[in-house]
CSV table of C-alpha atoms in Angstrom, one decimal:
chain,number,residue,atom,x,y,z
A,1,ASP,CA,0.0,-0.1,-0.2
A,2,PHE,CA,2.8,2.3,0.7
A,3,GLY,CA,4.0,1.8,-3.0
A,4,ASN,CA,0.5,3.4,-4.0
A,5,TYR,CA,0.6,5.9,-1.6
A,6,TRP,CA,3.9,7.1,-2.8
A,7,LEU,CA,3.1,6.7,-6.6
A,8,ASN,CA,0.1,8.9,-6.5
A,9,ALA,CA,1.9,11.4,-4.3
A,10,GLN,CA,4.6,11.5,-7.0
A,11,MET,CA,2.0,11.8,-9.8
A,12,LEU,CA,0.4,14.9,-8.0
A,13,ARG,CA,3.9,16.2,-7.7
A,14,ASP,CA,4.4,15.6,-11.3
A,15,GLY,CA,1.2,17.6,-12.1
A,16,PHE,CA,-1.1,14.7,-13.0
A,17,ASN,CA,-5.0,14.4,-11.8
A,18,VAL,CA,-4.6,11.0,-10.0
A,19,TRP,CA,-8.3,10.7,-10.1
A,20,SER,CA,-8.6,11.1,-14.1
A,21,THR,CA,-8.9,8.1,-16.4
A,22,ASP,CA,-7.3,10.0,-19.6
A,23,LYS,CA,-4.6,8.1,-21.4
A,24,ASP,CA,-1.8,10.3,-20.4
A,25,THR,CA,-2.7,9.7,-16.6
A,26,GLU,CA,-3.1,6.1,-17.0
A,27,ASP,CA,0.1,5.6,-19.2
A,28,HIS,CA,2.0,7.8,-16.5
A,29,ARG,CA,0.7,5.7,-13.6
A,30,ALA,CA,1.6,2.2,-15.8
A,31,MET,CA,5.1,3.7,-16.3
A,32,LEU,CA,5.8,4.2,-12.6
A,33,ALA,CA,4.3,1.0,-11.4
A,34,ASP,CA,6.5,-0.8,-14.1
A,35,ARG,CA,9.5,1.3,-13.2
A,36,TYR,CA,9.2,0.6,-9.4
A,37,ASP,CA,7.5,-3.0,-9.7
A,38,PHE,CA,4.3,-1.8,-8.1
A,39,LYS,CA,1.6,-4.5,-8.2
A,40,ILE,CA,-1.2,-1.8,-7.1
A,41,THR,CA,-2.1,1.2,-9.2
A,42,TYR,CA,-5.4,2.2,-8.2
A,43,PRO,CA,-6.3,5.9,-7.7
A,44,SER,CA,-5.7,7.3,-4.0
A,45,VAL,CA,-8.7,7.1,-1.8
A,46,ASN,CA,-6.9,9.0,0.8
A,47,SER,CA,-7.1,12.8,1.2
A,48,LEU,CA,-4.9,15.3,-0.5
A,49,GLY,CA,-3.8,16.3,3.1
A,50,PHE,CA,-2.4,12.7,3.6
A,51,SER,CA,-1.1,12.9,0.1
A,52,ALA,CA,0.8,16.0,1.0
A,53,PHE,CA,2.5,14.3,3.8
A,54,VAL,CA,3.5,11.4,1.6
A,55,GLY,CA,4.9,13.8,-1.0
A,56,LEU,CA,7.6,14.5,1.6
A,57,PHE,CA,8.8,10.8,0.8
A,58,THR,CA,9.0,11.2,-2.6
A,59,LEU,CA,12.0,13.3,-1.9
A,60,PHE,CA,13.8,10.1,-1.7
A,61,ASP,CA,13.8,7.1,-4.0
A,62,PHE,CA,11.3,4.4,-3.6
A,63,ARG,CA,13.2,1.9,-2.0
A,64,GLN,CA,14.7,4.4,0.8
A,65,ALA,CA,11.1,6.0,1.2
A,66,ALA,CA,9.7,2.4,1.7
A,67,VAL,CA,12.2,2.0,4.8
A,68,ILE,CA,11.8,5.3,6.3
A,69,TRP,CA,8.2,4.7,6.3
A,70,ASN,CA,8.4,1.2,8.0
A,71,ILE,CA,10.6,2.8,10.3
A,72,LEU,CA,8.0,5.4,11.2
A,73,ASN,CA,5.4,2.7,11.4
A,74,GLN,CA,6.9,1.1,14.0
A,75,ILE,CA,7.4,4.1,16.1
A,76,ALA,CA,3.8,5.2,15.7
A,77,LEU,CA,3.0,1.4,17.0
A,78,LEU,CA,5.3,1.8,20.1
A,79,LEU,CA,4.1,5.3,20.9
A,80,SER,CA,0.5,4.3,20.5
A,81,ILE,CA,1.0,1.3,22.9
A,82,TRP,CA,2.9,3.6,25.5
A,83,LEU,CA,-0.2,6.2,25.2
A,84,MET,CA,-2.8,3.3,25.6
A,85,LEU,CA,-0.8,2.2,28.8
A,86,LYS,CA,-0.8,5.7,30.2
A,87,MET,CA,-4.6,5.9,29.3
A,88,VAL,CA,-5.3,3.2,31.5
A,89,LYS,CA,-3.0,4.2,34.1
A,90,ILE,CA,-1.2,0.9,34.5
A,91,LYS,CA,2.6,0.7,35.2
A,92,PRO,CA,4.8,-0.5,32.1
A,93,LEU,CA,6.4,-3.6,33.7
A,94,SER,CA,3.1,-4.7,35.5
A,95,GLU,CA,1.0,-7.7,34.7
A,96,GLU,CA,-1.6,-5.5,33.2
A,97,ALA,CA,0.8,-4.1,30.8
A,98,LEU,CA,1.8,-7.5,29.5
A,99,PHE,CA,-2.0,-8.3,28.7
A,100,VAL,CA,-1.9,-5.0,27.0
A,101,LEU,CA,1.1,-6.2,24.8
A,102,PHE,CA,-0.5,-9.5,24.3
A,103,LEU,CA,-3.9,-8.1,23.2
A,104,VAL,CA,-1.8,-5.8,20.7
A,105,PHE,CA,0.7,-8.2,19.1
A,106,SER,CA,-1.7,-11.4,19.1
A,107,PHE,CA,-4.2,-9.3,17.0
A,108,TRP,CA,-3.9,-10.6,13.4
A,109,PRO,CA,-4.4,-7.2,11.8
A,110,ILE,CA,-1.1,-6.0,13.0
A,111,ARG,CA,0.5,-8.7,10.8
A,112,GLU,CA,-1.4,-7.6,7.8
A,113,ALA,CA,-0.9,-4.0,8.5
A,114,LEU,CA,2.9,-4.4,8.9
A,115,HIS,CA,3.0,-6.5,5.6
A,116,LEU,CA,1.0,-4.1,3.6
A,117,GLY,CA,2.8,-1.0,4.5
A,118,GLN,CA,-0.6,0.7,5.5
A,119,VAL,CA,-1.2,4.1,7.2
A,120,THR,CA,-3.1,2.1,9.6
A,121,PHE,CA,-0.5,2.7,12.5
A,122,LEU,CA,-0.3,6.7,12.1
A,123,SER,CA,-4.1,6.7,12.1
A,124,MET,CA,-3.9,4.4,15.3
A,125,LEU,CA,-1.3,6.7,16.8
A,126,LEU,CA,-3.5,10.0,16.0
A,127,VAL,CA,-6.8,8.4,17.5
A,128,THR,CA,-5.1,6.8,20.7
A,129,ALA,CA,-3.2,10.3,21.2
A,130,SER,CA,-6.8,11.7,20.8
A,131,VAL,CA,-8.1,9.4,23.3
A,132,PHE,CA,-5.4,10.1,25.9
A,133,LEU,CA,-6.1,14.0,25.6
A,134,MET,CA,-9.9,13.5,25.9
A,135,LYS,CA,-9.3,11.6,29.2
A,136,ASP,CA,-7.2,14.6,30.3
A,137,HIS,CA,-10.0,16.9,29.2
A,138,ARG,CA,-7.8,18.6,26.7
A,139,TRP,CA,-10.6,18.8,24.0
A,140,VAL,CA,-9.4,21.2,21.4
A,141,LEU,CA,-6.1,19.6,21.1
A,142,ALA,CA,-8.0,16.1,21.1
A,143,GLY,CA,-10.0,17.5,18.4
A,144,ILE,CA,-7.2,18.7,16.3
A,145,LEU,CA,-5.7,15.5,16.5
A,146,LEU,CA,-8.9,13.4,15.5
A,147,SER,CA,-9.1,15.7,12.5
A,148,PHE,CA,-5.8,14.6,11.2
A,149,ALA,CA,-6.7,11.0,11.9
A,150,ILE,CA,-9.8,11.6,9.7
A,151,GLN,CA,-7.5,12.8,7.1
A,152,THR,CA,-5.9,9.4,7.0
A,153,LYS,CA,-9.2,7.4,7.1
A,154,GLU,CA,-12.1,9.6,6.4
A,155,HIS,CA,-15.0,7.1,7.8
A,156,ILE,CA,-14.0,7.8,11.1
A,157,ALA,CA,-15.5,11.3,10.7
A,158,LEU,CA,-18.9,9.5,11.7
A,159,SER,CA,-17.5,9.4,15.1
A,160,LEU,CA,-18.0,13.2,15.2
A,161,LEU,CA,-21.7,12.7,15.9
A,162,VAL,CA,-21.0,11.8,19.6
A,163,PHE,CA,-19.6,15.4,20.1
A,164,VAL,CA,-22.6,16.8,18.4
A,165,TRP,CA,-24.9,14.9,20.5
A,166,LYS,CA,-23.1,15.6,23.8
A,167,LYS,CA,-22.7,19.3,22.8
A,168,ASN,CA,-18.8,19.1,23.5
A,169,TRP,CA,-18.3,22.1,21.2
A,170,LYS,CA,-14.5,22.4,22.2
A,171,VAL,CA,-13.7,19.0,20.4
A,172,LEU,CA,-15.6,20.2,17.2
A,173,ILE,CA,-13.6,23.5,17.3
A,174,GLY,CA,-10.4,21.4,17.6
A,175,VAL,CA,-11.7,19.6,14.6
A,176,ALA,CA,-12.6,22.6,12.6
A,177,LEU,CA,-9.3,24.3,13.2
A,178,GLY,CA,-7.4,21.1,12.2
A,179,PHE,CA,-9.7,20.4,9.1
A,180,PHE,CA,-9.6,23.8,7.5
A,181,SER,CA,-5.7,24.2,8.3
A,182,VAL,CA,-5.2,21.0,6.4
A,183,LYS,CA,-7.5,22.1,3.5
A,184,ILE,CA,-5.7,25.6,3.2
A,185,LEU,CA,-2.4,23.5,2.9
A,186,GLU,CA,-4.0,21.1,0.4
A,187,ILE,CA,-5.3,24.1,-1.9
A,188,SER,CA,-2.0,26.0,-1.9
A,189,ILE,CA,-0.1,22.8,-2.8
A,190,PHE,CA,-2.3,21.4,-5.5
A,191,GLY,CA,-5.1,23.9,-6.1
A,192,LEU,CA,-8.8,23.9,-5.8
A,193,HIS,CA,-9.4,21.8,-9.0
A,194,ARG,CA,-7.6,18.8,-7.6
A,195,GLU,CA,-9.4,19.3,-4.2
A,196,LEU,CA,-12.7,19.2,-6.1
A,197,ALA,CA,-11.6,16.3,-8.2
A,198,TYR,CA,-10.7,14.4,-5.1
A,199,TRP,CA,-14.2,15.0,-3.6
A,200,ARG,CA,-16.0,13.8,-6.9
A,201,PHE,CA,-14.0,10.5,-6.8
A,202,LEU,CA,-14.7,10.1,-2.9
A,203,PHE,CA,-18.3,10.8,-3.5
A,204,GLY,CA,-18.5,7.9,-6.3
A,205,PHE,CA,-16.2,5.7,-4.2
A,206,GLY,CA,-18.7,5.7,-1.2
A,207,THR,CA,-21.6,5.3,-3.2
A,208,GLN,CA,-20.4,2.1,-5.1
A,209,ALA,CA,-20.9,-1.7,-3.8
A,210,HIS,CA,-17.5,-3.2,-3.1
A,211,LEU,CA,-18.5,-6.6,-3.1
A,212,GLY,CA,-14.9,-8.3,-2.3
A,213,VAL,CA,-14.8,-10.6,0.4
A,214,ASN,CA,-11.8,-8.5,2.1
A,215,ASN,CA,-14.2,-5.7,2.4
A,216,HIS,CA,-15.8,-6.2,6.0
A,217,SER,CA,-18.3,-3.3,5.7
A,218,LEU,CA,-21.8,-4.1,6.8
A,219,MET,CA,-23.2,-2.8,3.3
A,220,SER,CA,-20.6,-5.4,1.4
A,221,ALA,CA,-21.9,-8.1,3.4
A,222,ILE,CA,-25.6,-7.3,2.6
A,223,TRP,CA,-24.9,-7.1,-1.1
A,224,ARG,CA,-23.0,-10.0,-1.2
A,225,VAL,CA,-25.9,-12.0,0.3
A,226,GLY,CA,-28.6,-10.4,-1.6
A,227,ASN,CA,-27.3,-8.7,-4.7
A,228,ASN,CA,-30.5,-6.6,-5.6
A,229,PRO,CA,-31.7,-3.1,-5.3
A,230,SER,CA,-33.4,-3.7,-2.0
A,231,CYS,CA,-30.0,-4.4,-0.1
A,232,GLY,CA,-29.4,-0.7,-0.3
A,233,PHE,CA,-32.6,-0.3,1.6
A,234,VAL,CA,-31.7,-3.1,4.1
A,235,GLY,CA,-28.3,-1.8,4.9
A,236,ALA,CA,-29.5,1.9,5.4
A,237,ALA,CA,-32.1,0.4,7.7
A,238,PHE,CA,-29.5,-1.7,9.8
A,239,LEU,CA,-27.3,1.3,10.1
A,240,ILE,CA,-29.8,3.6,11.1
A,241,GLY,CA,-30.9,1.0,14.0
A,242,LEU,CA,-27.3,0.8,15.2
A,243,ALA,CA,-26.8,4.5,15.0
A,244,GLY,CA,-30.0,4.9,17.3
A,245,LEU,CA,-28.7,2.3,19.5
A,246,ALA,CA,-25.4,4.6,20.0
A,247,PHE,CA,-27.4,7.5,20.6
A,248,PHE,CA,-29.8,5.6,23.2
A,249,TRP,CA,-26.9,4.2,25.2
A,250,THR,CA,-24.9,7.5,25.6
A,251,ARG,CA,-27.9,9.5,25.9
A,252,ARG,CA,-27.1,10.0,29.8
A,253,THR,CA,-23.5,9.0,29.8
A,254,ALA,CA,-21.2,11.8,31.4
A,255,ASP,CA,-18.0,9.9,30.5
A,256,ALA,CA,-16.4,11.1,27.4
A,257,LEU,CA,-14.6,8.0,26.2
A,258,SER,CA,-17.6,5.8,27.0
A,259,SER,CA,-19.6,7.9,24.9
A,260,PHE,CA,-16.9,8.2,22.0
A,261,PHE,CA,-16.1,4.4,21.6
A,262,PRO,CA,-19.7,3.2,20.3
A,263,PHE,CA,-19.5,6.0,17.7
A,264,LEU,CA,-15.8,5.1,16.7
A,265,ILE,CA,-16.7,1.5,16.3
A,266,LEU,CA,-20.0,2.4,14.3
A,267,SER,CA,-17.7,4.2,11.9
A,268,PHE,CA,-16.0,1.0,11.0
A,269,ILE,CA,-19.3,-0.9,10.5
A,270,ALA,CA,-20.8,1.9,8.5
A,271,SER,CA,-17.9,2.7,6.3
A,272,PRO,CA,-18.3,1.4,2.4
A,273,TRP,CA,-14.9,-0.1,2.6
A,274,VAL,CA,-13.0,-1.8,5.5
A,275,ASN,CA,-10.1,-3.6,5.1
A,276,GLU,CA,-8.8,-6.1,8.1
A,277,THR,CA,-5.9,-3.7,8.7
A,278,HIS,CA,-8.1,-0.9,9.7
A,279,TYR,CA,-9.2,-2.6,12.9
A,280,MET,CA,-5.8,-1.7,14.3
A,281,ILE,CA,-7.2,1.8,14.8
A,282,LEU,CA,-9.9,0.2,17.2
A,283,CYS,CA,-6.9,-0.8,19.6
A,284,PRO,CA,-7.3,1.9,22.2
A,285,ALA,CA,-11.3,1.1,22.2
A,286,ILE,CA,-10.4,-2.6,22.6
A,287,ILE,CA,-7.8,-2.1,25.6
A,288,SER,CA,-10.2,0.7,27.4
A,289,ILE,CA,-13.3,-1.7,26.9
A,290,TRP,CA,-11.0,-4.4,28.6
A,291,PHE,CA,-10.0,-2.8,31.6
A,292,SER,CA,-13.6,-1.2,31.8
A,293,ILE,CA,-15.0,-5.0,32.0
A,294,ASP,CA,-12.1,-5.8,34.4
A,295,LYS,CA,-13.7,-3.3,37.1
A,296,ILE,CA,-17.2,-4.4,36.4
A,297,GLN,CA,-16.4,-8.0,36.7
A,298,SER,CA,-19.4,-9.3,34.8
A,299,ARG,CA,-19.0,-13.1,33.2
A,300,HIS,CA,-21.4,-11.8,30.3
A,301,HIS,CA,-19.3,-8.9,29.4
A,302,TYR,CA,-16.1,-11.3,29.5
A,303,VAL,CA,-17.8,-13.6,27.1
A,304,LEU,CA,-18.7,-10.8,24.7
A,305,PHE,CA,-15.1,-9.5,24.8
A,306,ILE,CA,-13.5,-12.7,24.0
A,307,LEU,CA,-15.7,-13.5,21.2
A,308,ALA,CA,-15.5,-10.1,19.8
A,309,TYR,CA,-11.6,-10.2,20.0
A,310,LEU,CA,-11.6,-13.4,18.4
A,311,LEU,CA,-13.6,-12.8,15.4
A,312,LEU,CA,-11.7,-9.6,14.9
A,313,GLY,CA,-8.3,-10.6,16.1
A,314,VAL,CA,-7.8,-14.2,14.9
A,315,GLY,CA,-6.4,-14.8,11.0
A,316,TYR,CA,-8.9,-16.6,8.9
A,317,SER,CA,-10.3,-16.1,5.3
A,318,LEU,CA,-12.6,-17.8,2.7
A,319,ASN,CA,-10.7,-16.1,-0.3
A,320,SER,CA,-9.9,-19.3,-1.7
A,321,PHE,CA,-13.3,-20.6,-2.0
A,322,PRO,CA,-15.6,-18.8,-4.5
A,323,ARG,CA,-18.5,-20.4,-3.6
A,324,PHE,CA,-18.4,-18.6,-0.3
A,325,HIS,CA,-18.2,-15.1,-1.8
A,326,PHE,CA,-21.8,-14.9,-3.0
A,327,GLY,CA,-25.3,-15.8,-1.9
A,328,ILE,CA,-26.5,-17.3,1.1
A,329,LEU,CA,-22.9,-19.0,1.8
A,330,SER,CA,-21.4,-15.8,2.0
A,331,LEU,CA,-22.6,-15.3,5.6
A,332,PHE,CA,-19.8,-17.2,6.5
A,333,THR,CA,-17.5,-14.5,5.5
A,334,VAL,CA,-19.1,-11.9,7.8
A,335,GLY,CA,-16.8,-12.7,10.6
A,336,LYS,CA,-14.9,-9.5,11.2
A,337,LEU,CA,-18.2,-7.5,10.8
A,338,LEU,CA,-19.8,-9.7,13.5
A,339,GLY,CA,-16.9,-9.0,15.8
A,340,ALA,CA,-17.0,-5.4,15.2
A,341,ILE,CA,-20.9,-5.6,16.0
A,342,ILE,CA,-20.3,-7.4,19.3
A,343,LEU,CA,-17.4,-5.0,20.3
A,344,PHE,CA,-20.1,-2.2,19.4
A,345,ILE,CA,-22.7,-3.8,21.7
A,346,LEU,CA,-20.3,-4.3,24.4
A,347,SER,CA,-18.9,-0.6,24.2
A,348,GLY,CA,-22.8,0.4,24.3
A,349,LYS,CA,-23.1,-1.9,27.5
A,350,ILE,CA,-20.3,-0.1,29.2
A,351,ALA,CA,-21.5,3.2,28.5
A,352,ASN,CA,-24.9,2.2,30.0
A,353,TYR,CA,-22.8,1.0,33.0
A,354,SER,CA,-20.9,4.4,33.3
A,355,GLU,CA,-24.2,6.4,33.7
A,356,GLU,CA,-25.6,4.1,36.3
């Protein structure tokens, strides 16, 4: 994936509209892919702000840039773990800290993210830092960092509904500051025409049905089972119902993180495209939820957590069995989605508990 980030950033630097399908753009993309032995050459689905950041790596040869990117990924991962330990207030060398390390490093998506060179670790660091600042009531800075995370994975923007719902305007001010700062930077570097081209592409991408089994979103799962026009209505009804539950569970919750996590998890269920690596971003929610359960000491909560963790965190795939890709048998491919939904329900239960 880093190869794709680098390729698109290089094309933007060369003056091409990476979301165009004209012959010159396609020829230049193919030329770069052939020169650097890329296998993935699709247009960028990441924001122009992220492309501007990756543009720094185009100052280096691709192989050098890939090494630097991977080193930064390792640093982002370690910093995320350190912040998670501070977030739940446990000592680095304690038994609880070892359990945090177990939960993170036993999580199969970490291997996928490392293998693909995904932006996931940067996204996870930004979300974790934002959550840590929320816990410390540093709302504006938390909002700024959350807005930067949204620039890397824009479906996370759905989680902002909780701050509107809870009237936490300081976070929203921070998000607005971060968002507009990045947009001004983008437009100054690439121009307004590139910004508009990106949003046209993103809207088209978001309204398409992405039916591959590597897509773990709710809409994709429903379309793989039914594959007819009514699937859109069924999916929308499910999402509205889940959103309603998130609002209901957090209606009287005073704790900021207990309110935030259901909406964060919901953003992964509602996104039109969710790759397995994306679930690394949920690690701060997983860690926080575990220690909340540890305080509650409910066997029912423990069972739900273990089930959610195993469905999300164990490596399994039916990619090699085409008969499971469509129709009723494709229900066997929704394990990751089911794990996310169970984690969502568990986060809602904890939000309810925190209000009591």
